[in-house]
Short mmCIF file of C-alpha atoms in Angstrom, two decimals:
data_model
loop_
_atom_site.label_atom_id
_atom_site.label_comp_id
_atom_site.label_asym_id
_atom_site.label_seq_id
_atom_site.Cartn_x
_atom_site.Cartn_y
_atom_site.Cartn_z
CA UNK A 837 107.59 64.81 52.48
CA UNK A 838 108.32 64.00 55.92
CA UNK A 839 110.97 66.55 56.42
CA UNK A 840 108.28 69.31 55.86
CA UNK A 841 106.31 67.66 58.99
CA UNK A 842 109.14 68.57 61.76
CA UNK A 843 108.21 72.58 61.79
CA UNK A 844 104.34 71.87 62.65
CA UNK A 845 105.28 69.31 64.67
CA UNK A 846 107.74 71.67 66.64
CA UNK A 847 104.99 74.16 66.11
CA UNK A 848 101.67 71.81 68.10
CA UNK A 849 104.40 70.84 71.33
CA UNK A 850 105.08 74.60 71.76
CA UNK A 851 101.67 74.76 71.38
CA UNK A 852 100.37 71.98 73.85
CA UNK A 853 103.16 73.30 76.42
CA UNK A 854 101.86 77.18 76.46
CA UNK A 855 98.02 75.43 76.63
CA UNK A 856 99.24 73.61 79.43
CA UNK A 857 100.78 77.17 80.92
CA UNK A 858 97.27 78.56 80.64
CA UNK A 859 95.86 76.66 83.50
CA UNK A 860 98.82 77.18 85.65
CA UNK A 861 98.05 79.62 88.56
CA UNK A 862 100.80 81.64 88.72
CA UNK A 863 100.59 82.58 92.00
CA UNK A 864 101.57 79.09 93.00
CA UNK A 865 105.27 78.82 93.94
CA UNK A 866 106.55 75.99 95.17
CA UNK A 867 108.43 76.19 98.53
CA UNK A 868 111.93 75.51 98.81
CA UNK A 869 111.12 74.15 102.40
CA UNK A 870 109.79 70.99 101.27
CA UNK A 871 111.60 67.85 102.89
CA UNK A 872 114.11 70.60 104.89
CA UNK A 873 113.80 70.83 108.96
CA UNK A 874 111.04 73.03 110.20
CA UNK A 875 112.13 76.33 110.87
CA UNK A 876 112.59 76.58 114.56
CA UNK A 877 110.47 79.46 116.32
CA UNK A 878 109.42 80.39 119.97
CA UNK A 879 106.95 82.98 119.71
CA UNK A 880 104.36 84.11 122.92
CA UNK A 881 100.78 82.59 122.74
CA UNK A 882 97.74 85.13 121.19
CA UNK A 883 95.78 84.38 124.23
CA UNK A 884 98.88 84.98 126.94
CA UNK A 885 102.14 86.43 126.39
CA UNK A 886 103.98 84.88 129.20
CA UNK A 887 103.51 81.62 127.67
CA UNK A 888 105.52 80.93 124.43
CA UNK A 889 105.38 78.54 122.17
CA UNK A 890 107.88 76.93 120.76
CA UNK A 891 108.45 74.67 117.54
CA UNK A 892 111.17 72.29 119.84
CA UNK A 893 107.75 71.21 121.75
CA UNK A 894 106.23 69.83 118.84
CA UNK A 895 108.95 67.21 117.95
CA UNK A 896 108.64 63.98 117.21
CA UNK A 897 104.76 64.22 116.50
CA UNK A 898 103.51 65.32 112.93
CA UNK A 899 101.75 68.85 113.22
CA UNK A 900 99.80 71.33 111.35
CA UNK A 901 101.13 75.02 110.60
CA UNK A 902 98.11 77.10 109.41
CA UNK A 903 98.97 80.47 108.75
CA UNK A 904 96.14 82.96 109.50
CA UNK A 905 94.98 86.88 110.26
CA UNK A 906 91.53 88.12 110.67
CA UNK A 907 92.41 90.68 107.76
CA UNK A 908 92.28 87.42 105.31
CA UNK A 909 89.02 86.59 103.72
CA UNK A 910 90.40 82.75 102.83
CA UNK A 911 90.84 82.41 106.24
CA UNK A 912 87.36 83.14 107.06
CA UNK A 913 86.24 81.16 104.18
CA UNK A 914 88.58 77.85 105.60
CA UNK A 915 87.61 78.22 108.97
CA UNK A 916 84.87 75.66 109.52
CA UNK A 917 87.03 73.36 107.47
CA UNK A 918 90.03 73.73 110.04
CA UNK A 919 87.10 72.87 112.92
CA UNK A 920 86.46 70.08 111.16
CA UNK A 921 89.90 68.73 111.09
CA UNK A 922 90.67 69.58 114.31
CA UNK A 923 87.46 67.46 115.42
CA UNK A 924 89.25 64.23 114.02
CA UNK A 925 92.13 64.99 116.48
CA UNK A 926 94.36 63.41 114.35
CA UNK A 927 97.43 66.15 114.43
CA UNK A 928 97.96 69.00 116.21
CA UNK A 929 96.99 72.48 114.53
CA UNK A 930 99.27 75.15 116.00
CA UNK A 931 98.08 78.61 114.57
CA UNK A 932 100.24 81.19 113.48
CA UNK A 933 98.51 84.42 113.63
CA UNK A 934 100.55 87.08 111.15
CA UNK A 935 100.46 90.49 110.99
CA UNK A 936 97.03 91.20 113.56
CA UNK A 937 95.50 92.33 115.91
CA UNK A 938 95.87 90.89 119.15
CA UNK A 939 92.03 91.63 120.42
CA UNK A 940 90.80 90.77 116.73
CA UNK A 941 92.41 87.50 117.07
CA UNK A 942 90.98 86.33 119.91
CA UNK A 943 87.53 87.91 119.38
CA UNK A 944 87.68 86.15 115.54
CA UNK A 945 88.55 82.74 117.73
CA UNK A 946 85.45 83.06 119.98
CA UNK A 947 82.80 84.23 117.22
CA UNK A 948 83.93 81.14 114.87
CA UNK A 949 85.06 78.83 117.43
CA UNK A 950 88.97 77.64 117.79
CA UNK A 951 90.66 75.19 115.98
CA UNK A 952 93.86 75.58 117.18
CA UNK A 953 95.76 73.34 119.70
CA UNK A 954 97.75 76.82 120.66
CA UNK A 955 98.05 79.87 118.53
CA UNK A 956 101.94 81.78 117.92
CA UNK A 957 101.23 85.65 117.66
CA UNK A 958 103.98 86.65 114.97
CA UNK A 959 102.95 90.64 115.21
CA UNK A 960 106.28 91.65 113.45
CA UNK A 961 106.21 88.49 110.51
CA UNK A 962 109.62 87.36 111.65
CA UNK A 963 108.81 83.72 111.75
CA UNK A 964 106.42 83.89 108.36
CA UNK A 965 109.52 85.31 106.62
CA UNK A 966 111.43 81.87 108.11
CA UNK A 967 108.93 80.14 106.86
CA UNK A 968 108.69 81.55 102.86
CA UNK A 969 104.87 83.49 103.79
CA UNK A 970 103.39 85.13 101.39
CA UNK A 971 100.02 84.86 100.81
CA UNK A 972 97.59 83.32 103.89
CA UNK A 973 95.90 81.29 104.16
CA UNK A 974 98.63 78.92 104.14
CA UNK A 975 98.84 75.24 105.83
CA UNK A 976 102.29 73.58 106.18
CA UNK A 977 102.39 69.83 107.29
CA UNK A 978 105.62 68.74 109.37
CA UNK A 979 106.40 64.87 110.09
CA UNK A 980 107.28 63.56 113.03
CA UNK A 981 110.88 63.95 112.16
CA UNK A 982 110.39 67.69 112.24
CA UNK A 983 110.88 68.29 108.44
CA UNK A 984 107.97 70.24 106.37
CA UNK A 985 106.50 67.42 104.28
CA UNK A 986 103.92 69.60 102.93
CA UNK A 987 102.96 73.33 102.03
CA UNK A 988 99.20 73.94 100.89
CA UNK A 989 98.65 77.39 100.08
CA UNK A 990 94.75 78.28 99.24
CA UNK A 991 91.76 77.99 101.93
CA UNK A 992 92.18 74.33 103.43
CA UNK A 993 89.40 72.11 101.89
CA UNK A 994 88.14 68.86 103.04
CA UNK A 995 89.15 67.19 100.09
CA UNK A 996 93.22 68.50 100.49
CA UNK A 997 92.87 67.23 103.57
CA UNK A 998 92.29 63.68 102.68
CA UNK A 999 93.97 63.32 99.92
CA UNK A 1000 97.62 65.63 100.50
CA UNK A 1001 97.38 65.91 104.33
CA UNK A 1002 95.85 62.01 105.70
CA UNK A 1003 98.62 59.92 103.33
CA UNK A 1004 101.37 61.79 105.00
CA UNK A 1005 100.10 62.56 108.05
CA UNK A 1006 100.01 58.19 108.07
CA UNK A 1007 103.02 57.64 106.49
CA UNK A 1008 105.04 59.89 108.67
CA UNK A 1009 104.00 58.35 112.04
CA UNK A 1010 105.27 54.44 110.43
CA UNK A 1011 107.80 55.38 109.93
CA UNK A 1012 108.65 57.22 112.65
CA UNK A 1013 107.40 53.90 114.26
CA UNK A 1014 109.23 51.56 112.80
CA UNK A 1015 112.62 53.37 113.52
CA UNK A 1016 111.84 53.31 117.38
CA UNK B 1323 109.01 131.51 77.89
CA UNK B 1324 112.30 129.93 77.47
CA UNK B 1325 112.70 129.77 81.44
CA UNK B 1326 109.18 128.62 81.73
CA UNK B 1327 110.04 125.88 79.33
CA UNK B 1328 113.60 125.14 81.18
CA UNK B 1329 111.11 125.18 84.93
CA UNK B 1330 108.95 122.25 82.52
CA UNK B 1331 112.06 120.06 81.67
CA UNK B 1332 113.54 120.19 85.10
CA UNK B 1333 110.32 119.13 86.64
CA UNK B 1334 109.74 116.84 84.43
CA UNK B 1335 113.30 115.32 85.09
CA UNK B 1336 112.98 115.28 88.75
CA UNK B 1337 109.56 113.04 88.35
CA UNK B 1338 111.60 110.80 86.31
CA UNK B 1339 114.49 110.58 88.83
CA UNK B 1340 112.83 111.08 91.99
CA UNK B 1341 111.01 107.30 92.27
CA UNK B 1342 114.44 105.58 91.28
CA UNK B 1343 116.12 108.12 94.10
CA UNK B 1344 113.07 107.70 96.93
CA UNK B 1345 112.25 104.56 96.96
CA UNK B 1346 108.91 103.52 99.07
CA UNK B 1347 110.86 104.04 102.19
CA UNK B 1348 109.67 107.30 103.97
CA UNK B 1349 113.20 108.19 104.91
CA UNK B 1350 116.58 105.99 104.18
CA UNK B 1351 117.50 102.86 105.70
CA UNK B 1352 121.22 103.92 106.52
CA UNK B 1353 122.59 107.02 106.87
CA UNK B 1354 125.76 105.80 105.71
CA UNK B 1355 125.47 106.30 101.52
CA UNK B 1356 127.21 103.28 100.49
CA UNK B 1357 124.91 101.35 102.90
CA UNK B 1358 121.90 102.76 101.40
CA UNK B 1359 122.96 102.22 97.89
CA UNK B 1360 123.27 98.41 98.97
CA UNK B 1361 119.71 98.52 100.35
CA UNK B 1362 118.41 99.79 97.50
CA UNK B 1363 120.23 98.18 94.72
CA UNK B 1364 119.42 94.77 96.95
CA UNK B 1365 115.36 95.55 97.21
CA UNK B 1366 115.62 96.34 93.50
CA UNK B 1367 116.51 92.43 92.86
CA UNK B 1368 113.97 90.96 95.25
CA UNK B 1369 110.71 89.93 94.10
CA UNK B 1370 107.67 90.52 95.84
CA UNK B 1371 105.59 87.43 95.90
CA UNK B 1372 102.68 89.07 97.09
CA UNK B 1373 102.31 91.57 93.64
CA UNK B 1374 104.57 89.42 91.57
CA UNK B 1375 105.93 91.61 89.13
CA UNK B 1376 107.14 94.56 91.46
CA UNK B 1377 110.11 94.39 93.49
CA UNK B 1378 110.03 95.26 97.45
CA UNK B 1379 111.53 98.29 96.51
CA UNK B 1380 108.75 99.10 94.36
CA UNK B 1381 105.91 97.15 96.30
CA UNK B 1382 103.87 98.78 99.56
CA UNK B 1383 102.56 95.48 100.26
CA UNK B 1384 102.78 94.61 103.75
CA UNK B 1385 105.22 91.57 102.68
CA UNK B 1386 107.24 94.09 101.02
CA UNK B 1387 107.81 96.31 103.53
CA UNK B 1388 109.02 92.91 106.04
CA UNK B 1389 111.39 91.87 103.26
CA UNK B 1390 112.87 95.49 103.12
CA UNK B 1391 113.03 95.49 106.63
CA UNK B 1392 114.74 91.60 106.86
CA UNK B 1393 117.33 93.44 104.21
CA UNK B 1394 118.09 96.13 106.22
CA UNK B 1395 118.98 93.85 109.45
CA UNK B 1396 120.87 91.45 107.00
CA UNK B 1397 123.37 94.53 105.93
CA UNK B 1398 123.41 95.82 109.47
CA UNK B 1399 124.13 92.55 110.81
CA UNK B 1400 127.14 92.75 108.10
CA UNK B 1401 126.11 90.23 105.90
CA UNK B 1402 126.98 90.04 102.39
CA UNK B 1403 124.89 90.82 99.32
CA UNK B 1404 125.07 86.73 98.47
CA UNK B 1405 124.33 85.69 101.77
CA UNK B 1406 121.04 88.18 101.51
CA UNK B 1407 120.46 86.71 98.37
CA UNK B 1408 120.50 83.20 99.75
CA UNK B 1409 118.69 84.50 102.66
CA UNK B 1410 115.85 84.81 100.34
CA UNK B 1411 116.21 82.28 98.45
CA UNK B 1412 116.22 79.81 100.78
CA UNK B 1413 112.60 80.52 102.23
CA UNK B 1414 110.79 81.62 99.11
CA UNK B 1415 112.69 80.00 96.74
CA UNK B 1416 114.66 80.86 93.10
CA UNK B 1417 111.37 83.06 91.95
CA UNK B 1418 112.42 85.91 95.05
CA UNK B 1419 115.07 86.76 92.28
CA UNK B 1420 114.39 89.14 89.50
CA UNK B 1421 117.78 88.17 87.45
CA UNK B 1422 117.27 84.42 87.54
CA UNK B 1423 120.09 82.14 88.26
CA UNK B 1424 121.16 79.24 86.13
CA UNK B 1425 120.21 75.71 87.81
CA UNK B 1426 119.52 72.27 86.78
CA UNK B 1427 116.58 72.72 86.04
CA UNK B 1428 116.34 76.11 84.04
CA UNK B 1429 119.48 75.01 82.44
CA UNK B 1430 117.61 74.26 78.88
CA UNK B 1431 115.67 77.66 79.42
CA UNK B 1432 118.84 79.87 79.46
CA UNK B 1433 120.67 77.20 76.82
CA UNK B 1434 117.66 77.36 74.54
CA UNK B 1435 118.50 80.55 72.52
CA UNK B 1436 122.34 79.65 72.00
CA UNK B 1437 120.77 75.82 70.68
CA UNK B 1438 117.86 76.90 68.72
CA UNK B 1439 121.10 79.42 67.11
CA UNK B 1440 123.34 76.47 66.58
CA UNK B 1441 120.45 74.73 65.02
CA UNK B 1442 120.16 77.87 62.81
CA UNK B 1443 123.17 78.31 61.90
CA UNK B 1444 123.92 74.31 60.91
CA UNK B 1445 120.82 74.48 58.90
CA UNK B 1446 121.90 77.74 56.64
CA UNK B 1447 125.64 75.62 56.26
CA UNK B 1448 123.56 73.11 54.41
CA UNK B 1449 121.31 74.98 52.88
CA UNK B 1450 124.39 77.61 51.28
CA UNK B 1451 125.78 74.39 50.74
CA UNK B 1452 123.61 72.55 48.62
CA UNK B 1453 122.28 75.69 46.87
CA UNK B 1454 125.89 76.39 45.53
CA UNK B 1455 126.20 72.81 44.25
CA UNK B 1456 123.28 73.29 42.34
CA UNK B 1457 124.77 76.31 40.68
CA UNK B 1458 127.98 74.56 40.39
CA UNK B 1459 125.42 72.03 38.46
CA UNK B 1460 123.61 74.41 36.01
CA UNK B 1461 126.46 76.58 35.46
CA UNK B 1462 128.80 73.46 34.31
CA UNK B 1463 126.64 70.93 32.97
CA UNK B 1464 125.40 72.81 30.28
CA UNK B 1465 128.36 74.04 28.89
CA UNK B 1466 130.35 70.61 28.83
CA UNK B 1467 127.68 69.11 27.44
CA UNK B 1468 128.01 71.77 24.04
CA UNK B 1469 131.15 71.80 23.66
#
């Protein structure tokens, strides 16, 4: 009978969905900020306090956001990918060191080297709160027209890079070209 | 031994109460009652997205404590309980909340049980339906047929 078929077949897609669930990471939430505007922030610089720097700056460029403390241990393990990137020169990588220590900071930056084009000290985690932190490390990608285009929240690898980061990082600047 | 037994029960209540009372805070937020009562009925709905199933008010993560702090400048700055809410929301999203809201797109999760009950309840109609036909059947067929 075919009417005796409908309760195993309603039984294998509540099946296939929770076996899909199983190899969901949980600890992956999506960010609201997504295709919003870039939280604005103006924050002083880890290596000088009388300088700040500000999000306004960065306008009209596509830029990096990579969230980082010396208290994470993805953050160690992503570093060497972040010099790596920052060797193409193809974005700027503005650092936003949460929650640290100043001198840890900038000792971390000259043992490991420094990827950074400039790096915000957020000591309180106003601005991470602006921009949904929760877990570092976490890499946001802004376009050119100053709205986050992408959130990647793990260690950065080279293969993210080219394949979430590169495609947008291109697509932002035509058409940010083709407006002008 | 009866007092012994009363100095158990009342100890044993305060441990119950005392978490829900103290919260992680190390002294209140606002001196003000009603105030506090806002703070901590607020950090009670909050989700912690560092230790996902406590709330800030139950989390010492270092997140926590920020969000707790970001709630207490929200009700100082006068802001309402919704516009803390969509504080929240809007930078980490519908998952800060711990009593969901409906949306688009959870629509079919919180329609699901009232559906799967219609569904239910259509299919017992019919069933009670047809069953009672049948008796109707054996009940009446029979006996015209003899007489």
């Amino acid at each position: 009978m075919k009417k005796s078929l409908i309760p195993l077949l309603l039984f294998v897609a509540l099946g296939a969905f929770l076996f899909i669930g199983l190899f969901r990471d949980p600890r992956y939430v999506p960010s609201p900020l997504i295709g919003k505007p870039a939280p604005e922030f103006s924050l002083p610089s880890l290596q000088d306090a009388s300088y700040p720097v500000a999000s306004k700056e960065l306008k009209g460029q596509p830029w990096v956001l990579n969230v980082w403390g010396t208290w994470c241990a993805g953050c160690r393990q992503e570093h060497d990918v972040l010099l790596a990137i920052a060797q193409q020169r193809a974005v700027p990588i503005v650092g936003l060191n949460w929650k640290d220590d100043n001198a840890a900071a900038q000792q971390w930056l000259r043992d490991l080297g420094n990827p950074y084009s400039v790096v915000a000290e957020d000591r309180e985690g106003q601005v991470a709160i602006d921009w949904g932190v929760y877990g570092a490390p976490e890499t946001f990608l802004i376009g050119s027209d100053g709205t986050v285009l992408y959130k990647h929240i793990a260690p950065m690898t080279m293969e993210v890079w080219n394949t979430e980061f590169l495609p947008r990082i291109e697509s932002s600047r035509a058409t940010a070209g083709s407006k002008s | 031994m009866i007092t012994r037994l009363l100095h158990a029960c009342l100890l044993i209540g305060f441990l119950a109460v005392a978490p829900a009372v103290h919260a992680i805070d190390t002294q209140p937020a606002f001196d003000d009652p009603a105030l506090q009562q806002r703070y901590e009925r607020i950090n009670r709905e909050l989700r912690c997205l560092v230790c996902q199933n406590q709330t800030i008010a139950d989390s010492n993560a270092t997140l926590a404590t920020d969000l707790r702090r970001e709630v207490r400048e929200l009700i100082a700055a006068g802001r309402t309980d919704d516009e803390i809410r969509e504080f929240m929301i809007e930078r980490y999203g519908d998952f800060v909340l711990y009593r969901p809201r409906m949306t688009a797109t959870n629509f079919l999760l919180w329609g699901a049980p009232v559906i799967l009950l219609a569904i239910g309840a259509i299919a017992v109609v019919r069933v009670v339906r047809r069953r009672s036909k049948e008796a109707d059947i054996d009940t009446a067929g029979p006996e015209a047929g003899s007489s």
